Each structure stands twice: as structure tokens, then as C-alpha cells.
């Protein structure tokens, strides 16, 4: 039976990491799934690896989603698991709810998920569902936010992403202006300012790619 270490070893050559896992009961899971293992970019190095891929180079739409399907479908096949994706289903699979069930991601003061290692740069490329209950390590005792000065609350220059929610029109209006080009090229300042994000080693080019997708 696969263990988390084996899954991490198989994901590592693709610059993916196990970002957390949980058993059915911590959150609802699809039929036949007892353990869900969530995968996300392994930093530093994810962007350098992904940009070598056929999907990134072929100039067709949605390269990162097509890459995720090829790699994570392959891992699922090797491990006898079901693959789930945060995109392309309607309604979407509840990745936010699943993330919190791992005990390694929490709702931050600005609502975005914050992760014990990736901070606010957290994202997922997919998840593997296993029919058995895998052994899982204990989760961290608490969120990093409990011992933080919480600079995320005031980091957005136009107050679009604050404790009361996300004002999407205000964010998009700012991103159209010259002053918003810092967010477009380096990523959301709220996500970047988190002290945990700062230790994660995410490449600015990756943020620029996602911001072009978000604001187009
Ligand atoms: C729709 C969506 C959005 C929408 C609206 C979010 C919303 N109001 O729910 C918009 C377009 C605003 C959005 C933006 C972004 N998103 Co988004 N989004 C999603 C998506 C595809 C579906 C959410 C959903 O409806 N799920 C269905 C319900 C039933 O599932 P749920 O988990 O129970 O839903 C919870 C969340 O929706 C949460 N929630 C409510 N409001 C908001 C608002 C935001 C911004 C977030 C993050 C969550 C959130 O509360 C719900 C109940 O617990 C998820 C992936 C997924 N499959 O879940 C990603 C996801 C939540 N987004 C993600 C990301 C990375 C982003 C961006 C940062 C990406 C980017 N830069 O391009 C941007 C934000 C821009 C910025 N400032 O940087 C990440 C999480 C990041 C994080 N650290 O929290 C996810 C998990 C995708 C992934 N591949 O990892 N997103
Ligand atoms: S800046 Fe601090 S409070 Fe905000 S998400 Fe990061 S750790 Fe949590
Ligand atoms: S992308 Fe920029 S404008 Fe939008 S919420 Fe983040 S910091 Fe604010």
C-alpha cells in the first residue's frame, strides 16, 4: 500500500509536493475515497520545471491545467488512486474545504488560505483519492497567523483584500493602472507580504503568469 513518503517521492521529480492529507470524516469525500492527498507546487523549483514541459511550450490554452492532468493522472494510475482537480468540474471540487481538513491550511485574516510551509502562496494542482486509510503524520498545532503581526490585513494598496472580504472590482481596477503593475508582475502584494510566503521561494514569473490569467 502507498504511504505518504512514497507519494512524495513520486511527485518530487515533477516539482510537486504533498501539501497535506486527511481521512474521510474530517471533510466529506467522494464515494470510494477514504484518504485524500493534496498536491501543490514544490518550491523553489516548480516554475523552472513546469516551463520545460510540452504543455508550456506548445502555446495552446490552459498549459498548467493540461500539465496537471497529465502528471497527476499518471501518479494516480501508478498508485491506484483517483485524481481530482481544482478546475474544470461544475460545481468545483471543494478544494478550500479540503485544504482546511488537512490541518495544514487555515483561513487567513483576509480569507485566502494560509499554509504551514507555502503561506499565502498556497495553491493546489490536484489531489489523489485512495480507497484505504493511509497512515498520516500529526498536523501542526496551530496556524502561523496566531503568532504574526498580520501584515496581510493592510498590504493591499487599495484595500481590496481585507478582513471583511475581497472587493474584486477594486482589485481589477487597480490592476489596470500603472501603479498596479507591481501586482501583475510580482503577484498579489497581500500574498507576497506574508512572512511564511517569503520563505517559500516562489518565482515571480509564476505569479505573473497566474495574474495574467486572473486579470485578462
Ligand atoms: C472560483 C474561484 C475563485 C474566484 C472566486 C472565489 C470565491 N468567491 O469562491 C476568484 C476569481 C475571485 C478567485 C481568485 C483567485 N483564486 Co481562486 N478559486 C476559485 C475556485 C476555482 C472555486 C471556489 C469554489 O467556489 N469552490 C466550490 C465550493 C463549494 O468549495 P469550497 O472549497 O467549499 O468553497 C470555499 C471557498 O470558495 C471559500 N471562499 C469564499 N470566498 C473566497 C474568496 C477567495 C479569493 C478564496 C481564495 C476562497 C474563498 O469559502 C468557501 C466555503 O468554505 C477554487 C478551486 C476549488 N476547486 O475550490 C480556487 C482557489 C480557491 N483559488 C485559488 C487561487 C490561487 C486564486 C488566486 C490567488 C489565483 C491568481 N492569482 O490568479 C486568485 C486571487 C487573486 C489575487 N488577489 O491574487 C486557490 C487558493 C489560494 C489560497 N491561498 O487561498 C484555489 C484553491 C485554487 C487552487 N488551484 O489552488 N478564485
Ligand atoms: S501575514 Fe501573518 S496573519 Fe497574514 S496569512 Fe501570513 S501568517 Fe497569517
Ligand atoms: S492583486 Fe493587488 S490590488 Fe488585488 S488584492 Fe492583491 S494587492 Fe490588492
Short mmCIF file of C-alpha atoms and ligand atoms in Angstrom, two decimals:
data_model
loop_
_atom_site.label_atom_id
_atom_site.label_comp_id
_atom_site.label_asym_id
_atom_site.label_seq_id
_atom_site.Cartn_x
_atom_site.Cartn_y
_atom_site.Cartn_z
CA UNK A 1 0.00 0.00 0.00
CA UNK A 2 1.26 3.51 -0.83
CA UNK A 3 2.49 5.67 2.03
CA UNK A 4 2.84 9.45 2.10
CA UNK A 5 6.63 9.16 1.71
CA UNK A 6 6.24 7.07 -1.45
CA UNK A 7 3.71 9.55 -2.87
CA UNK A 8 6.05 12.45 -2.10
CA UNK A 9 8.94 10.61 -3.78
CA UNK A 10 6.90 10.02 -6.95
CA UNK A 11 5.69 13.66 -7.02
CA UNK A 12 9.10 15.21 -6.36
CA UNK A 13 10.59 14.79 -9.91
CA UNK A 14 7.65 16.84 -11.21
CA UNK A 15 8.34 19.60 -8.66
CA UNK A 16 5.13 18.74 -6.83
CA UNK A 17 4.85 18.27 -3.06
CA UNK A 18 2.33 16.71 -0.69
CA UNK A 19 0.69 19.82 0.80
CA UNK A 20 -1.49 17.86 3.22
CA UNK A 21 -3.77 14.85 3.56
CA UNK A 22 -6.80 13.77 5.57
CA UNK A 23 -9.21 10.92 6.18
CA UNK A 24 -12.90 10.86 5.34
CA UNK A 25 -14.72 12.38 8.32
CA UNK A 26 -12.50 15.47 8.56
CA UNK A 27 -14.48 16.62 5.48
CA UNK A 28 -16.86 14.85 3.11
CA UNK A 29 -15.11 12.94 0.32
CA UNK A 30 -16.40 11.40 -2.91
CA UNK A 31 -17.68 7.80 -2.80
CA UNK A 32 -14.91 5.23 -2.54
CA UNK A 33 -12.34 7.68 -1.15
CA UNK A 34 -11.08 7.18 2.42
CA UNK A 35 -7.90 9.31 2.23
CA UNK A 36 -7.28 12.43 0.17
CA UNK A 37 -3.69 13.59 -0.54
CA UNK A 38 -3.39 17.16 -1.87
CA UNK A 39 -0.57 18.14 -4.25
CA UNK A 40 0.86 21.58 -4.98
CA UNK A 41 3.98 23.27 -6.36
CA UNK A 42 7.20 22.29 -4.61
CA UNK A 43 9.34 25.39 -4.15
CA UNK A 44 11.85 26.50 -5.03
CA UNK A 45 11.87 24.93 -8.47
CA UNK A 46 8.30 24.44 -9.65
CA UNK A 47 8.36 27.16 -12.31
CA UNK A 48 11.74 26.15 -13.73
CA UNK A 49 10.42 22.58 -14.07
CA UNK A 50 6.97 23.40 -15.47
CA UNK A 51 8.32 25.81 -18.11
CA UNK A 52 10.32 22.91 -19.62
CA UNK A 53 7.13 20.92 -20.23
CA UNK A 54 5.49 20.21 -23.58
CA UNK A 55 2.31 21.90 -22.38
CA UNK A 56 4.07 25.19 -21.54
CA UNK A 57 5.94 25.19 -24.87
CA UNK A 58 3.09 24.23 -27.25
CA UNK A 59 1.32 27.65 -26.93
CA UNK A 60 -2.15 26.02 -26.68
CA UNK A 61 -4.57 27.31 -23.97
CA UNK A 62 -4.51 26.27 -20.29
CA UNK A 63 -0.99 24.79 -20.21
CA UNK A 64 -0.82 24.41 -16.43
CA UNK A 65 -4.16 22.61 -16.21
CA UNK A 66 -3.22 20.26 -19.08
CA UNK A 67 0.16 19.62 -17.43
CA UNK A 68 -1.54 18.92 -14.09
CA UNK A 69 -3.84 16.36 -15.69
CA UNK A 70 -1.00 14.53 -17.44
CA UNK A 71 1.24 14.38 -14.37
CA UNK A 72 -1.37 13.73 -11.68
CA UNK A 73 -3.37 11.25 -13.80
CA UNK A 74 -0.03 9.41 -14.21
CA UNK A 75 0.60 9.41 -10.45
CA UNK A 76 -2.97 8.21 -9.83
CA UNK A 77 -2.51 5.36 -12.27
CA UNK A 78 0.83 4.31 -10.70
CA UNK A 79 -0.61 4.47 -7.17
CA UNK A 80 -4.08 3.01 -7.79
CA UNK A 81 -5.75 6.29 -6.81
CA UNK A 82 -8.44 8.60 -8.23
CA UNK A 83 -7.35 12.05 -9.42
CA UNK A 84 -9.28 15.23 -8.57
CA UNK A 85 -8.63 18.75 -9.89
CA UNK A 86 -9.46 22.24 -8.61
CA UNK A 87 -10.59 23.24 -12.13
CA UNK A 88 -12.83 22.00 -14.95
CA UNK A 89 -15.70 20.50 -12.95
CA UNK A 90 -19.05 22.12 -12.31
CA UNK A 91 -19.59 22.58 -9.42
CA UNK A 92 -15.89 22.74 -8.48
CA UNK A 93 -14.47 20.15 -6.10
CA UNK A 94 -14.30 21.91 -2.68
CA UNK A 95 -10.54 22.35 -2.52
CA UNK A 96 -10.79 25.19 0.02
CA UNK A 97 -12.79 22.99 2.41
CA UNK A 98 -10.49 20.02 1.73
CA UNK A 99 -7.42 22.19 2.35
CA UNK A 100 -8.65 23.14 5.82
CA UNK A 101 -9.38 19.48 6.61
CA UNK A 102 -5.67 18.61 6.15
CA UNK A 103 -4.85 20.64 9.28
CA UNK A 104 -2.01 22.28 7.34
CA UNK A 105 -4.05 25.14 5.78
CA UNK A 106 -6.26 27.70 7.51
CA UNK A 107 -8.49 30.64 6.57
CA UNK A 108 -6.20 33.65 6.97
CA UNK A 109 -7.41 37.00 8.32
CA UNK A 110 -8.04 38.00 4.66
CA UNK A 111 -9.85 34.71 3.88
CA UNK A 112 -7.28 33.32 1.47
CA UNK A 113 -5.86 30.03 2.63
CA UNK A 114 -2.55 30.18 4.50
CA UNK A 115 -0.38 27.04 4.64
CA UNK A 116 2.24 26.00 7.19
CA UNK A 117 5.00 25.95 4.52
CA UNK A 118 3.70 27.90 1.49
CA UNK A 119 1.99 30.70 3.42
CA UNK A 120 -0.42 32.72 1.27
CA UNK A 121 1.32 31.44 -1.89
CA UNK A 122 -0.55 28.21 -1.36
CA UNK A 123 -2.19 26.65 -4.41
CA UNK A 124 -3.08 23.14 -5.45
CA UNK A 125 -2.58 21.37 -8.76
CA UNK A 126 -4.70 18.35 -7.85
CA UNK A 127 -5.43 15.66 -5.29
CA UNK A 128 -5.19 11.86 -5.09
CA UNK A 129 -8.04 9.87 -3.55
CA UNK A 130 -7.24 6.47 -2.01
CA UNK A 131 -9.76 3.76 -1.13
CA UNK A 132 -7.86 2.91 2.06
CA UNK A 133 -6.92 4.84 5.20
CA UNK A 134 -3.25 5.76 4.82
CA UNK A 135 -1.11 6.48 7.89
CA UNK A 136 -0.87 10.26 8.26
CA UNK A 137 1.53 12.35 10.36
CA UNK A 138 0.16 14.71 13.04
CA UNK A 139 -0.80 18.19 11.80
CA UNK A 140 0.84 21.39 13.14
CA UNK A 141 -0.62 22.60 16.43
CA UNK A 142 -1.89 25.93 15.10
CA UNK A 143 -1.97 28.39 12.21
CA UNK A 144 1.04 30.71 11.70
CA UNK A 145 -1.41 33.62 11.99
CA UNK A 146 -1.66 33.19 15.76
CA UNK A 147 1.93 34.40 16.23
CA UNK A 148 2.05 37.01 13.45
CA UNK A 149 1.70 40.80 13.30
CA UNK A 150 -0.76 40.14 10.44
CA UNK A 151 0.68 42.45 7.74
CA UNK A 152 -1.66 40.79 5.21
CA UNK A 153 -4.58 42.87 6.55
CA UNK A 154 -3.09 46.19 5.38
CA UNK A 155 -0.92 45.08 2.42
CA UNK A 156 -3.35 45.81 -0.43
CA UNK A 157 -2.74 49.41 -1.57
CA UNK A 158 -6.43 49.90 -2.41
CA UNK A 159 -7.91 47.92 0.46
CA UNK A 160 -9.41 45.37 -1.93
CA UNK A 161 -8.44 42.34 0.14
CA UNK A 162 -9.08 42.90 3.84
CA UNK A 163 -10.71 41.17 6.80
CA UNK A 164 -14.22 41.90 5.57
CA UNK A 165 -13.70 40.24 2.21
CA UNK A 166 -12.38 40.56 -1.31
CA UNK A 167 -13.56 43.57 -3.38
CA UNK A 168 -12.86 42.08 -6.81
CA UNK A 169 -13.88 45.15 -8.87
CA UNK A 170 -11.49 47.35 -6.82
CA UNK A 171 -8.68 44.84 -7.36
CA UNK A 172 -9.24 44.63 -11.12
CA UNK A 173 -9.50 48.44 -11.45
CA UNK A 174 -6.13 48.80 -9.69
CA UNK A 175 -4.54 46.13 -11.88
CA UNK A 176 -5.39 48.21 -14.99
CA UNK A 177 -3.43 51.19 -13.67
CA UNK A 178 0.34 51.82 -13.83
CA UNK A 179 0.52 51.51 -10.03
CA UNK A 180 -0.98 48.02 -10.32
CA UNK A 181 1.83 46.65 -12.45
CA UNK A 182 3.72 45.51 -9.35
CA UNK A 183 0.88 43.08 -8.59
CA UNK A 184 0.76 41.99 -12.24
CA UNK A 185 4.46 41.15 -12.41
CA UNK A 186 5.22 40.05 -8.82
CA UNK A 187 1.85 38.73 -7.67
CA UNK A 188 -0.70 39.96 -5.16
CA UNK A 189 1.05 42.08 -2.51
CA UNK A 190 -1.17 40.59 0.20
CA UNK A 191 0.05 37.09 -0.62
CA UNK A 192 3.67 38.26 -1.03
CA UNK A 193 3.85 40.10 2.30
CA UNK A 194 3.08 37.06 4.46
CA UNK A 195 6.26 36.05 6.36
CA UNK A 196 5.60 32.38 5.58
CA UNK A 197 5.18 33.16 1.85
CA UNK A 198 8.56 34.90 1.96
CA UNK A 199 10.33 31.69 2.96
CA UNK A 200 8.70 29.61 0.22
CA UNK A 201 10.92 30.57 -2.76
CA UNK A 202 8.20 31.03 -5.35
CA UNK A 203 9.40 32.55 -8.67
CA UNK A 204 7.87 35.96 -9.59
CA UNK A 205 7.39 34.68 -13.17
CA UNK A 206 4.94 32.10 -11.84
CA UNK A 207 2.91 34.82 -10.11
CA UNK A 208 2.95 36.95 -13.28
CA UNK A 209 1.61 34.00 -15.28
CA UNK A 210 -1.29 33.47 -12.86
CA UNK A 211 -2.05 37.20 -12.63
CA UNK A 212 -2.32 37.39 -16.46
CA UNK A 213 -4.84 34.56 -16.26
CA UNK A 214 -6.74 36.18 -13.36
CA UNK A 215 -6.79 39.68 -14.92
CA UNK A 216 -7.27 39.38 -18.67
C1 LIG B 1 -13.99 30.47 -8.07
C2 LIG B 1 -12.58 30.64 -7.54
C3 LIG B 1 -12.09 31.92 -7.44
C4 LIG B 1 -12.94 33.15 -7.69
C5 LIG B 1 -13.92 33.40 -6.53
C6 LIG B 1 -13.62 32.75 -5.19
C7 LIG B 1 -14.91 32.53 -4.35
N1 LIG B 1 -15.61 33.58 -4.05
O1 LIG B 1 -15.18 31.41 -4.01
C8 LIG B 1 -11.89 34.28 -7.92
C9 LIG B 1 -11.84 34.58 -9.40
C10 LIG B 1 -12.10 35.54 -7.11
C11 LIG B 1 -10.61 33.60 -7.46
C12 LIG B 1 -9.42 34.27 -7.44
C13 LIG B 1 -8.22 33.69 -7.11
N2 LIG B 1 -8.03 32.43 -6.68
CO1 LIG B 1 -9.42 31.13 -6.59
N3 LIG B 1 -10.56 29.67 -6.75
C14 LIG B 1 -11.78 29.52 -7.17
C15 LIG B 1 -12.14 28.00 -7.25
C16 LIG B 1 -11.88 27.57 -8.70
C17 LIG B 1 -13.53 27.59 -6.87
C18 LIG B 1 -14.02 28.06 -5.45
C19 LIG B 1 -15.39 27.44 -5.19
O2 LIG B 1 -16.40 28.06 -5.45
N4 LIG B 1 -15.40 26.19 -4.76
C20 LIG B 1 -16.65 25.48 -4.59
C21 LIG B 1 -17.02 25.42 -3.10
C22 LIG B 1 -18.23 24.55 -2.83
O3 LIG B 1 -15.90 24.82 -2.49
P1 LIG B 1 -15.35 25.23 -1.06
O4 LIG B 1 -13.92 24.81 -1.00
O5 LIG B 1 -16.20 24.68 0.00
O6 LIG B 1 -15.54 26.85 -1.11
C23 LIG B 1 -14.92 27.72 -0.21
C24 LIG B 1 -14.14 28.79 -0.92
O7 LIG B 1 -14.84 29.22 -2.07
C25 LIG B 1 -14.06 29.85 0.17
N5 LIG B 1 -14.04 31.22 -0.34
C26 LIG B 1 -15.06 32.06 -0.31
N6 LIG B 1 -14.72 33.21 -0.87
C27 LIG B 1 -13.44 33.13 -1.26
C28 LIG B 1 -12.62 34.05 -1.90
C29 LIG B 1 -11.31 33.69 -2.27
C30 LIG B 1 -10.46 34.65 -3.04
C31 LIG B 1 -10.83 32.41 -1.90
C32 LIG B 1 -9.42 32.02 -2.21
C33 LIG B 1 -11.69 31.48 -1.25
C34 LIG B 1 -12.98 31.87 -0.94
O8 LIG B 1 -15.21 29.66 1.01
C35 LIG B 1 -15.94 28.52 0.56
C36 LIG B 1 -16.55 27.80 1.74
O9 LIG B 1 -15.54 27.35 2.64
C37 LIG B 1 -11.09 27.42 -6.25
C38 LIG B 1 -10.70 25.97 -6.55
C39 LIG B 1 -11.72 24.99 -5.99
N7 LIG B 1 -11.98 23.95 -6.74
O10 LIG B 1 -12.24 25.16 -4.88
C40 LIG B 1 -9.92 28.39 -6.42
C41 LIG B 1 -8.94 28.69 -5.24
C42 LIG B 1 -9.78 28.93 -4.00
N8 LIG B 1 -8.32 29.95 -5.67
C43 LIG B 1 -7.08 29.97 -5.50
C44 LIG B 1 -6.21 30.97 -6.01
C45 LIG B 1 -4.74 30.64 -6.04
C46 LIG B 1 -6.72 32.16 -6.52
C47 LIG B 1 -5.88 33.39 -6.95
C48 LIG B 1 -4.94 33.83 -5.86
C49 LIG B 1 -5.14 32.99 -8.26
C50 LIG B 1 -4.44 34.05 -9.06
N9 LIG B 1 -3.61 34.92 -8.59
O11 LIG B 1 -4.65 34.02 -10.23
C51 LIG B 1 -6.95 34.46 -7.25
C52 LIG B 1 -6.93 35.66 -6.31
C53 LIG B 1 -6.30 36.87 -6.96
C54 LIG B 1 -5.23 37.50 -6.16
N10 LIG B 1 -5.51 38.61 -5.47
O12 LIG B 1 -4.11 37.03 -6.17
C55 LIG B 1 -6.60 28.75 -4.73
C56 LIG B 1 -6.46 29.00 -3.21
C57 LIG B 1 -5.46 30.12 -2.88
C58 LIG B 1 -5.44 30.49 -1.44
N11 LIG B 1 -4.22 30.63 -0.90
O13 LIG B 1 -6.46 30.62 -0.79
C59 LIG B 1 -7.70 27.72 -5.07
C60 LIG B 1 -7.92 26.63 -4.01
C61 LIG B 1 -7.30 27.09 -6.44
C62 LIG B 1 -6.00 26.28 -6.47
N12 LIG B 1 -5.68 25.77 -7.66
O14 LIG B 1 -5.29 26.07 -5.54
N13 LIG B 1 -10.78 32.29 -7.22
S1 LIG B 2 0.68 37.53 7.11
FE1 LIG B 2 0.54 36.52 9.14
S2 LIG B 2 -1.65 36.65 9.64
FE2 LIG B 2 -1.47 37.01 7.43
S3 LIG B 2 -1.72 34.97 6.49
FE3 LIG B 2 0.51 35.27 6.78
S4 LIG B 2 0.92 34.32 8.79
FE4 LIG B 2 -1.31 34.64 8.68
S1 LIG B 3 -3.66 41.79 -6.54
FE1 LIG B 3 -3.00 43.82 -5.78
S2 LIG B 3 -4.90 45.05 -5.86
FE2 LIG B 3 -5.55 42.92 -5.99
S3 LIG B 3 -5.94 42.28 -3.86
FE3 LIG B 3 -3.80 41.78 -4.28
S4 LIG B 3 -2.63 43.60 -3.58
FE4 LIG B 3 -4.79 44.22 -3.79
#
